[in-house]
CSV table of C-alpha atoms and ligand atoms in Angstrom, one decimal:
chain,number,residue,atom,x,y,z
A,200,UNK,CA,137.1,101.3,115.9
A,201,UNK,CA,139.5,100.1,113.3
A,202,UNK,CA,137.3,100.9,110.4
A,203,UNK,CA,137.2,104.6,111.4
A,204,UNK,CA,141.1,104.7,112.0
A,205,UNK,CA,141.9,103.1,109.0
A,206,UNK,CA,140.1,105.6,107.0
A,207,UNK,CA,141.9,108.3,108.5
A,208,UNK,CA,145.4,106.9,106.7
A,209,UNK,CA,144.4,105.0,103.0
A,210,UNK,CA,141.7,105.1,100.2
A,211,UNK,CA,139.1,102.8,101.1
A,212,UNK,CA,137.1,100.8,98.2
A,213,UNK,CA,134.3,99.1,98.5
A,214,UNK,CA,133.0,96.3,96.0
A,215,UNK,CA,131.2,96.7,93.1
A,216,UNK,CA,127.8,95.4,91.6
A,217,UNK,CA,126.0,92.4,92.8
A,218,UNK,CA,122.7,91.9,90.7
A,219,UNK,CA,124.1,91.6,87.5
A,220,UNK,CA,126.8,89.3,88.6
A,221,UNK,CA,124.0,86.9,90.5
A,222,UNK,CA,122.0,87.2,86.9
A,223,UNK,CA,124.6,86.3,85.3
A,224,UNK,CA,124.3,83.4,87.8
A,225,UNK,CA,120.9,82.2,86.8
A,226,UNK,CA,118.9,84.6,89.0
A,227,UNK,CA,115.3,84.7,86.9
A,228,UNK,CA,113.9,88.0,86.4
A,229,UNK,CA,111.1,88.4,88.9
A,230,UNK,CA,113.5,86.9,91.5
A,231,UNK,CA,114.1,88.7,94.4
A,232,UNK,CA,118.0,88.6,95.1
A,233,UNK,CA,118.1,88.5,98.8
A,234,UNK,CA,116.0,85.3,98.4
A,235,UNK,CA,119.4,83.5,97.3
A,236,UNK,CA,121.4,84.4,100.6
A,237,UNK,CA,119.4,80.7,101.5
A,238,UNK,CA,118.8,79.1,98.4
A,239,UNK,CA,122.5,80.2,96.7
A,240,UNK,CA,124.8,80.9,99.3
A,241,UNK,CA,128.0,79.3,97.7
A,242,UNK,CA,127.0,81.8,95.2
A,243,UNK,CA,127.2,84.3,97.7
A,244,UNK,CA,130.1,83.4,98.7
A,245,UNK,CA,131.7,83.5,95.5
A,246,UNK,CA,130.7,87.0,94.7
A,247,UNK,CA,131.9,88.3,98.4
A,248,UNK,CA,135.1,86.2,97.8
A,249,UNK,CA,135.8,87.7,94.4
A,250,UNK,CA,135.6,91.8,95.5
A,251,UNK,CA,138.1,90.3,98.5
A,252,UNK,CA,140.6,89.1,95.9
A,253,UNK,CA,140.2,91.8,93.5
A,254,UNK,CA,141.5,94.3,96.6
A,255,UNK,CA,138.2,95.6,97.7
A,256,UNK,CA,138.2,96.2,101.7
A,257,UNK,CA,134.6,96.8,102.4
A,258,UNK,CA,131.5,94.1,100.9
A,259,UNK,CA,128.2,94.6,101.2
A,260,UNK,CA,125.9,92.1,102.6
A,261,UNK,CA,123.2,91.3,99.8
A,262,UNK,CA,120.7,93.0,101.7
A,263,UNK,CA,119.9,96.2,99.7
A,264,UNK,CA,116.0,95.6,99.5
A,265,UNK,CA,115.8,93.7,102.6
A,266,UNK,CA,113.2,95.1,105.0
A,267,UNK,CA,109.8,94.0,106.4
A,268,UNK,CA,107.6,95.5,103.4
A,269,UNK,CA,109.2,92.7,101.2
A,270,UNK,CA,109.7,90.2,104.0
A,271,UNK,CA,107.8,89.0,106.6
A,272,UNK,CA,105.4,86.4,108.1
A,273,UNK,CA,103.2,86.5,105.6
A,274,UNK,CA,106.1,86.2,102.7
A,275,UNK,CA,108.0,83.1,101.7
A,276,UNK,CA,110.7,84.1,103.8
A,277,UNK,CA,111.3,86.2,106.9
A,278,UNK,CA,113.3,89.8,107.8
A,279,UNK,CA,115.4,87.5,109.9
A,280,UNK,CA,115.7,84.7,107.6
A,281,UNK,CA,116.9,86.7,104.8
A,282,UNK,CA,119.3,88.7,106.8
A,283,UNK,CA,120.8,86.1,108.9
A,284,UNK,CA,122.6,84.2,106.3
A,285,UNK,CA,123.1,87.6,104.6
A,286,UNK,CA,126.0,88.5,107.4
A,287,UNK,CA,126.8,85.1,107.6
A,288,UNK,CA,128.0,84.8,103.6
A,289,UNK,CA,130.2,88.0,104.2
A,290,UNK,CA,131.9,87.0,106.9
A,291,UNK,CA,132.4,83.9,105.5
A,292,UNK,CA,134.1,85.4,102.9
A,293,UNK,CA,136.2,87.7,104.8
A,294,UNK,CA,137.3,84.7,106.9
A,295,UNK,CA,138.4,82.8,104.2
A,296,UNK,CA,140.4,85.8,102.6
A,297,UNK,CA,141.9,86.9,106.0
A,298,UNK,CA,140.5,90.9,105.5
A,299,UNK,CA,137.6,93.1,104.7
A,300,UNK,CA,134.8,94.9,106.4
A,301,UNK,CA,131.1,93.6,106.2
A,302,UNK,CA,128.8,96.3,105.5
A,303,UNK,CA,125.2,96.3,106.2
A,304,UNK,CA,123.8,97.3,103.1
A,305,UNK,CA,120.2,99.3,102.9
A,306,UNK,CA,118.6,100.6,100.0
A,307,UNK,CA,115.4,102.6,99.8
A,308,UNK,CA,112.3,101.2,101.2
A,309,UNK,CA,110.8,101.5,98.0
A,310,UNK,CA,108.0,103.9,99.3
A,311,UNK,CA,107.4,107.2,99.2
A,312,UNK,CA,107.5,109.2,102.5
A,313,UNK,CA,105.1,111.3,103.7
A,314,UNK,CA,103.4,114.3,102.9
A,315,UNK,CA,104.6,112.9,99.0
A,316,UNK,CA,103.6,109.3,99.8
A,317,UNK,CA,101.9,107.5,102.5
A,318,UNK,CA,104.7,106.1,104.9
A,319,UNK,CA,104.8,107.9,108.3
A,320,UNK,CA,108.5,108.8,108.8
A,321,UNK,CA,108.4,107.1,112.1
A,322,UNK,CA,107.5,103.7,110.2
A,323,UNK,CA,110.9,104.5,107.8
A,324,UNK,CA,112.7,104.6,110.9
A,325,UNK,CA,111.6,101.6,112.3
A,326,UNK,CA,111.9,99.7,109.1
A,327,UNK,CA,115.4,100.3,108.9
A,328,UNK,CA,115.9,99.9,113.1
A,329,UNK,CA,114.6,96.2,112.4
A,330,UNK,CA,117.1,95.2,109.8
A,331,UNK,CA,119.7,97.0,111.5
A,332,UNK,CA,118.9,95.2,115.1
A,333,UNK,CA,119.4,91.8,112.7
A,334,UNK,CA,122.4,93.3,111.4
A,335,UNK,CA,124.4,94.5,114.4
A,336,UNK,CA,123.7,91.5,116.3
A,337,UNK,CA,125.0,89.0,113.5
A,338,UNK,CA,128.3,91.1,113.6
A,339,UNK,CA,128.4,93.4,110.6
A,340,UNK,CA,131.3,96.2,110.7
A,341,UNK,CA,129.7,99.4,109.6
A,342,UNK,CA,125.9,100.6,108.0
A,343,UNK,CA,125.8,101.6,104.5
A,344,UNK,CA,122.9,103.1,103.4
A,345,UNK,CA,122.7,103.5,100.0
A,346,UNK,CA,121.0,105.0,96.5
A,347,UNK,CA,118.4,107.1,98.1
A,348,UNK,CA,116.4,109.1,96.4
A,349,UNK,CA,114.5,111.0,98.9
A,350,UNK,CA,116.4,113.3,101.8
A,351,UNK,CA,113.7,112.4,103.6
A,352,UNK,CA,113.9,109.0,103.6
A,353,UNK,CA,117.8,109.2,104.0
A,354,UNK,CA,117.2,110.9,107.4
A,355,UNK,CA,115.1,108.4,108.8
A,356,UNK,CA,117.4,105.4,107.7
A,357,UNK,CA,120.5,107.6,109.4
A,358,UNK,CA,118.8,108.3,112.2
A,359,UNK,CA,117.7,104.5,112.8
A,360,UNK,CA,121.5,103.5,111.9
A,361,UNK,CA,122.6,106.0,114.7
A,362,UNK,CA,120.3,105.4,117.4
A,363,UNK,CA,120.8,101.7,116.9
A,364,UNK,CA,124.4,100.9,117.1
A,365,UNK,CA,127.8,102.3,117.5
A,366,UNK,CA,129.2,101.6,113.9
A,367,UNK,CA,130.4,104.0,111.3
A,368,UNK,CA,127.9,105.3,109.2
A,369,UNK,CA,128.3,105.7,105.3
A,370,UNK,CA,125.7,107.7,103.3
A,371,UNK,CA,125.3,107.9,99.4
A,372,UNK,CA,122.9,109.3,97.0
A,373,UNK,CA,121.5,108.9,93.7
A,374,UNK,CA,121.6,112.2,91.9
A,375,UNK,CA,120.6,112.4,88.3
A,376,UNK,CA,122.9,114.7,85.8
A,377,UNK,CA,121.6,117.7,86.7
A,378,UNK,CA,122.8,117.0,90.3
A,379,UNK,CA,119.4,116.6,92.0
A,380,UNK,CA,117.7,113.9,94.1
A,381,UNK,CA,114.5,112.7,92.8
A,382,UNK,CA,112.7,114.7,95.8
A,383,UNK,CA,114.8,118.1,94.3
A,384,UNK,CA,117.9,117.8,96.8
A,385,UNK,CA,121.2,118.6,95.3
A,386,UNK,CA,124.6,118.1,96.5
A,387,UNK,CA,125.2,121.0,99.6
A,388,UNK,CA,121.4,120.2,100.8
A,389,UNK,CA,122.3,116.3,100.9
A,390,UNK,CA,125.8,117.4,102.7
A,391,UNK,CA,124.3,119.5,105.3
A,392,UNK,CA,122.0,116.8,106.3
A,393,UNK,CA,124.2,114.2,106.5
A,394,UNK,CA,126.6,116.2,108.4
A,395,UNK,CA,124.3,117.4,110.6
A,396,UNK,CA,123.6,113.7,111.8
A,397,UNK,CA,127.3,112.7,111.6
A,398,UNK,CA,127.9,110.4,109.4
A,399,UNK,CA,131.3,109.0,108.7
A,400,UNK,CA,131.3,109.2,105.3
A,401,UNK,CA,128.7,110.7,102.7
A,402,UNK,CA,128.7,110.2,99.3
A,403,UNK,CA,127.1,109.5,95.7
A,404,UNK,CA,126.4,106.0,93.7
A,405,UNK,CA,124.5,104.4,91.4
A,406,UNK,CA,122.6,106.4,88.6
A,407,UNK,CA,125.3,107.4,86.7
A,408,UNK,CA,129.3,106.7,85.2
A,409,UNK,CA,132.2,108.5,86.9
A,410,UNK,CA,132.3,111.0,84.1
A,411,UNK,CA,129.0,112.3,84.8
A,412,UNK,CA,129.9,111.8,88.6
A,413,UNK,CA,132.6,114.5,88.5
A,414,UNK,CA,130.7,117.4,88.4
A,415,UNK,CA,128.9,116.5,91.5
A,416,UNK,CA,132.0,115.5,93.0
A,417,UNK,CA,133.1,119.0,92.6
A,418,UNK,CA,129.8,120.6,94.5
A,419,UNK,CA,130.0,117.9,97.2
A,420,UNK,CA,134.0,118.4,97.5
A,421,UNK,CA,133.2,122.4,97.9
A,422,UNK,CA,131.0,121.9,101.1
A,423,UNK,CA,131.7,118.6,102.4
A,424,UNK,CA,133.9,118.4,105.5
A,425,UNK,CA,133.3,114.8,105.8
A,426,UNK,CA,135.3,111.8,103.4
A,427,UNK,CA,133.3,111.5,100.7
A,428,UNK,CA,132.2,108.3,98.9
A,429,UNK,CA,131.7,107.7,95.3
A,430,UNK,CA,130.5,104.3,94.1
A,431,UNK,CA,129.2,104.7,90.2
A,432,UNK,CA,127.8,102.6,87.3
A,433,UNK,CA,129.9,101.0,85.0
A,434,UNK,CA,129.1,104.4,82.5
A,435,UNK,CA,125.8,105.0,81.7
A,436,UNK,CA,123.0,101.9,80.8
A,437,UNK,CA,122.0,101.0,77.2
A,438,UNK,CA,119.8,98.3,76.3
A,439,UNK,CA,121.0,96.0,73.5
A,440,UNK,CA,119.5,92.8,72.5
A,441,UNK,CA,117.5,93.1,75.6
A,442,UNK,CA,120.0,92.8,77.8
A,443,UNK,CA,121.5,96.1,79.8
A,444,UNK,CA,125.2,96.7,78.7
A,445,UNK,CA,127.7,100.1,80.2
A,446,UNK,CA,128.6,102.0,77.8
A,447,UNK,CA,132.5,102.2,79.3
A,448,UNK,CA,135.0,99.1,79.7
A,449,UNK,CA,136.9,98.3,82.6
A,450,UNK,CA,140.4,100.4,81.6
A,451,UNK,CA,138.2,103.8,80.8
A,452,UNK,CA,136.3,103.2,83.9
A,453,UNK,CA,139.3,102.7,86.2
A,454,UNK,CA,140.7,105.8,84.9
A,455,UNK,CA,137.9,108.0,85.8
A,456,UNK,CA,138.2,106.8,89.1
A,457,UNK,CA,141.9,107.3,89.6
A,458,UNK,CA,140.6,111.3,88.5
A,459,UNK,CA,138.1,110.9,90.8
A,460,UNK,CA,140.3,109.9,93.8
A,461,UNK,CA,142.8,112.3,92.7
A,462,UNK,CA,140.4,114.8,93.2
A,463,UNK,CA,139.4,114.2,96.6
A,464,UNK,CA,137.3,111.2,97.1
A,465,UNK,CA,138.8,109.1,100.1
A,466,UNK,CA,136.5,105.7,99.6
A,467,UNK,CA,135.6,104.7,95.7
A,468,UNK,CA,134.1,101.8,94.4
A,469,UNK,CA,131.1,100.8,92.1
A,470,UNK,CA,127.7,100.3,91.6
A,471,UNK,CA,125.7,98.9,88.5
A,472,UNK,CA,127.5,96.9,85.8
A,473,UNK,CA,131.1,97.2,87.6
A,474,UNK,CA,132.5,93.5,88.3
A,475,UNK,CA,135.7,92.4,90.3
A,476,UNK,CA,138.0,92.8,87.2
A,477,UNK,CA,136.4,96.8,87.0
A,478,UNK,CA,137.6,97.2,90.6
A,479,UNK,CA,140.8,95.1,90.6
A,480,UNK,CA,141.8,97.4,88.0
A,481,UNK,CA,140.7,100.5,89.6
A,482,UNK,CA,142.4,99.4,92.6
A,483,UNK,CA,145.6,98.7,90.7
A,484,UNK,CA,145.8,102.4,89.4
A,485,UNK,CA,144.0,104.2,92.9
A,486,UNK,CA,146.1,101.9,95.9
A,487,UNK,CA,149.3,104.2,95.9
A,488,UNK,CA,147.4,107.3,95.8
A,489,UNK,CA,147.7,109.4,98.8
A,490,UNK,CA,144.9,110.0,100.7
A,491,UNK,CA,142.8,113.5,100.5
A,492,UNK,CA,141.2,114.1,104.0
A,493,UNK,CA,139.0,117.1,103.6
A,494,UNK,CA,139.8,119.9,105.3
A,495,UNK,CA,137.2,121.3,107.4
A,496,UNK,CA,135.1,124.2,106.0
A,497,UNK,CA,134.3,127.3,108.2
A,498,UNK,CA,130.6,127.4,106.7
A,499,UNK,CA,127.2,127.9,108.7
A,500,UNK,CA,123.9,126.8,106.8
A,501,UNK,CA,120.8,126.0,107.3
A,502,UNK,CA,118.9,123.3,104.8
A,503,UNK,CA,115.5,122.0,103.6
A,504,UNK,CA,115.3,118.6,101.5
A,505,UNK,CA,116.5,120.8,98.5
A,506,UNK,CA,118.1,123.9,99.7
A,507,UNK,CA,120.7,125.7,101.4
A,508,UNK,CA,121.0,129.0,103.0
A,509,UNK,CA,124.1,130.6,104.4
A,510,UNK,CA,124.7,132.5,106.9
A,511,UNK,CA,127.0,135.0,106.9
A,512,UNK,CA,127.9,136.7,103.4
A,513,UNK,CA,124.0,138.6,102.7
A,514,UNK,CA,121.6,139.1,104.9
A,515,UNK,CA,119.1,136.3,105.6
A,516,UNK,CA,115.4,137.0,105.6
A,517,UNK,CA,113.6,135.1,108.2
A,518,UNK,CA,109.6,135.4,107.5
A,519,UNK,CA,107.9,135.6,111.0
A,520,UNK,CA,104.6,135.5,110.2
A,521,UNK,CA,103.8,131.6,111.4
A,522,UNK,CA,104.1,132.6,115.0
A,523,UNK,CA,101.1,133.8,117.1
A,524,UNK,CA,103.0,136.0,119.2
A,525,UNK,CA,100.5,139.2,119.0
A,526,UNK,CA,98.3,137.7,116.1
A,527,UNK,CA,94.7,137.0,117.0
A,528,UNK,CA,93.6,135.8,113.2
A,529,UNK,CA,96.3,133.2,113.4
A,530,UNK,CA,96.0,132.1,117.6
A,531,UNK,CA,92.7,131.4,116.1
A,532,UNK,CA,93.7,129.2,113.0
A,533,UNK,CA,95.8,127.1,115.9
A,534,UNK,CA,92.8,126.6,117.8
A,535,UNK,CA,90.3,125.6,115.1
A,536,UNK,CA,92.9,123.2,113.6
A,537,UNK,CA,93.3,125.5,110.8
A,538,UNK,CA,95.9,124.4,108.4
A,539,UNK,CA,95.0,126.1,105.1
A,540,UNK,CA,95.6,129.5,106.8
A,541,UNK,CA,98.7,128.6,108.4
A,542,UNK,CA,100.0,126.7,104.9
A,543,UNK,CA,99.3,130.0,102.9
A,544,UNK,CA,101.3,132.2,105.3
A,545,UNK,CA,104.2,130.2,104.2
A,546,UNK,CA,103.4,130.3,100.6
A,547,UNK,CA,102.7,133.8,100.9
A,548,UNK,CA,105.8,134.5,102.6
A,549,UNK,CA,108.3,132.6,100.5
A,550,UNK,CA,106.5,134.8,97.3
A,551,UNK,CA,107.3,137.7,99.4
A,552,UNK,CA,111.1,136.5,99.2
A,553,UNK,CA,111.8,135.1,102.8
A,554,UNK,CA,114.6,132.7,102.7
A,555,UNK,CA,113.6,130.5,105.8
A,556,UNK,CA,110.6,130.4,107.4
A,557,UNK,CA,109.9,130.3,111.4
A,558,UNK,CA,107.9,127.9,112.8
A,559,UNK,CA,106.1,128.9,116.3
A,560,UNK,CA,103.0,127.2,116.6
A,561,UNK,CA,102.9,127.4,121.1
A,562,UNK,CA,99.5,128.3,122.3
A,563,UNK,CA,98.8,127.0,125.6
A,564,UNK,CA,95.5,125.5,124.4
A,565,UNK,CA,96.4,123.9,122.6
A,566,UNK,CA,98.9,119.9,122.1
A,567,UNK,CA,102.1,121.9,120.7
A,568,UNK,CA,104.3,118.7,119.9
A,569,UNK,CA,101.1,117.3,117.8
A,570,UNK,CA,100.7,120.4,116.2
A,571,UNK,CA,104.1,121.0,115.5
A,572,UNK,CA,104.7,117.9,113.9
A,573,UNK,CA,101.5,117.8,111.8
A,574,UNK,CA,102.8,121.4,110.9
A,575,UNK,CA,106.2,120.6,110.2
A,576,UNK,CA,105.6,117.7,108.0
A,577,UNK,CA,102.7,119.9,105.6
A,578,UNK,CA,104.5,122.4,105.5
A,579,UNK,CA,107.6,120.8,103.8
A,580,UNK,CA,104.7,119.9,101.2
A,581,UNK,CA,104.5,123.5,100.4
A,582,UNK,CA,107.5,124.9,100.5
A,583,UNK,CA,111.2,124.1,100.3
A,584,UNK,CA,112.5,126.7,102.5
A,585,UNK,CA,114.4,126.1,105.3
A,586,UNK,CA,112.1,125.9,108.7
A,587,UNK,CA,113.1,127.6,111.9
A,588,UNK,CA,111.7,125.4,114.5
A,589,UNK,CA,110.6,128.3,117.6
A,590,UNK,CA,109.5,126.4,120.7
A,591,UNK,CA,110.2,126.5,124.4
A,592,UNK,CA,108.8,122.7,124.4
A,593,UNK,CA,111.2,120.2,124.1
A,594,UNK,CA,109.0,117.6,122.9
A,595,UNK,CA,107.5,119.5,120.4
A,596,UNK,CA,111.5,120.5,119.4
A,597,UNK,CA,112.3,116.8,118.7
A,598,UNK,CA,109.3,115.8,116.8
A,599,UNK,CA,109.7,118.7,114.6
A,600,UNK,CA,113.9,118.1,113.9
A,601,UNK,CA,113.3,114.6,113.4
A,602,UNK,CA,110.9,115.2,110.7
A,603,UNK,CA,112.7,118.5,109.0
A,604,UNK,CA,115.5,117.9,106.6
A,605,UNK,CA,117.3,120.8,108.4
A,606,UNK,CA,120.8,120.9,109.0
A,607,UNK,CA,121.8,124.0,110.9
Q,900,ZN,ZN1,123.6,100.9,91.1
């Protein structure tokens, strides 16, 4: 794969923002952008072709909210017809300029997962498998998915990306200035995830400048044995006259991001408000930089959606008490479909100061992978610990690691 080779020798940078550029364009407010990979596609084209010229090697298709909850047979367009042309515009582009990768670009699905929301994890998955299918088979070069909120969430669109195709896999996420995901991840949660599914590059965008950025940087840098990604916002958003404006120009920005490359980060680019002359001028400054492979860290942790523990420096508490090895009251619970009781032993034992909790729920009475994964997904509703999935049943072991945020 040339993408992954190349990475392994030179910065990377990836383009910069797309909706303000196609507003800018005549794209009216309740508009949905994808709509214009048909209606405006010389428009497309432009944008793509611009990013290529400024020096930027990877584009993303205009795809970000393209999946079957905003398109489908019931919608003015299709999945397919939107992400057809999509591909086809990038690789126009790239044709005509002679270089760059096509990226797949997929943003949230723009609902909550459950036990938070009401989409079944499974459905995430295959909304993202169906978009990616389009993808792959129109000939994009890698999957970025991109500004999620939600580990959650993240996990299922990795996991569709990886059981879907062969292509690298890049990974960023929105933090907010304290350095948390909206569902309370921060940065050595997010990395142990998204190394544990191997992705080839992991990241953060959106949401923030570069200076705000660097700070997280710094925890994700600490952990991260995987090329990290950082794609911000053009500073941070102010509204004046109604209209959104950055609060730092293109020199300040590309500055940051020559510290921020300097630092560590092998692919940069930007998100929000950043236009071809912000990354032409970050390119000038970052393209002779050597490139900062990390180095591999000797670290063993295990991870919810918004913590990590490690093994190996104190001891690690590991509460036992949802397991009905020798416990009649909670054999019992299992058989009458008891949740409440088995929910309060975990509350009960993370007050008690466990820092991960096992999860045995094997009775032979009773469906284990059902239970399991109806146990799995409440309990990460009431309680952020790390899980310890304990089962001799394969079936029920996949269910539940498909549906934890663990990373061990
Ligand atoms: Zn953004």
């Amino acid at each position: 794969m040339r993408l992954r080779d190349e990475m392994k020798h030179r910065i990377l940078f990836c383009d910069g923002g797309m909706g303000s550029l196609l507003q800018a364009q005549g794209l009216g407010a309740g508009e949905l952008p994808e709509t214009w990979n048909i209606k405006r596609p010389e428009v497309l084209l432009e944008v793509h072709r611009s990013y290529l010229q400024a020096g930027c090697d990877i584009i993303n298709t205009n795809t970000f909210g393209a999946n079957r909850l905003k398109f489908n047979s019931q919608t003015e367009y299709s999945l397919e017809e939107i992400v057809v042309p999509a591909v086809r515009n990038a690789r126009a582009a790239v044709e005509v300029e002679g270089h760059g990768y096509v990226a797949l670009d997929l943003g949230p699905t723009g609902k909550l997962l459950q036990p938070l929301g009401d989409l079944a994890f499974e459905d995430a998955v295959d909304i993202y498998r169906e978009v990616i299918g389009i993808g792959v088979r129109e000939g994009v070069d890698l999957i970025l998915i991109e500004t999620m909120s939600d580990s959650l969430e993240l996990k299922a669109a990795v996991l569709a990306a990886k059981e879907n195709s062969e292509l690298p896999v890049f990974a960023t996420v929105i933090f907010d200035e304290k350095g948390r995901l909206l569902t309370g991840g921060d940065a050595a949660s997010v990395v142990a995830l998204l190394e544990g599914l191997k992705v080839d590059a992991l990241g953060i965008n959106c949401g923030l400048g570069p200076v705000q950025m660097k700070p997280i940087l710094k925890d994700i840098l600490a952990v991260s044995s995987t090329p990290v990604i950082v794609n911000p916002n053009a500073g941070l958003p102010r509204s004046e006259n109604g209209k959104t404006v950055y609060d730092i120009g293109v020199d300040e920005f590309a500055a940051e991001m020559a510290d921020i490359v300097d630092m560590g980060a092998c692919i940069v680019g930007g998100c929000c408000g950043t236009t071809p002359e912000h990354l032409e001028t970050m390119i000038g400054l970052c393209r002779e930089k050597p490139l900062k492979l990390p180095e591999k860290k000797e670290r063993t942790v295990v991870s919810s959606y918004s913590q990590t523990v490690v093994i190996g420096d104190d001891p690690v508490i590991i509460g036992e008490r949802i397991n009905p090895t020798g416990k009649s009251k909670f054999k019992q619970a299992l058989r009458d479909h008891d949740l409440e009781y088995i929910l309060k032993e975990a509350v009960t034992q993370q007050d008690n100061g466990a820092h991960i909790l096992d999860v045995n729920v094997g009775l032979p009475e009773i469906d284990e992978p059902s239970m399991m994964e109806e146990v799995v997904r409440e309990l990460q509703a009431v309680t952020d610990l790390p899980l310890q999935i304990d089962t001799s049943d394969t079936c029920a072991m996949e269910r539940a690691l498909r549906l934890t945020t663990e990373s061990p």
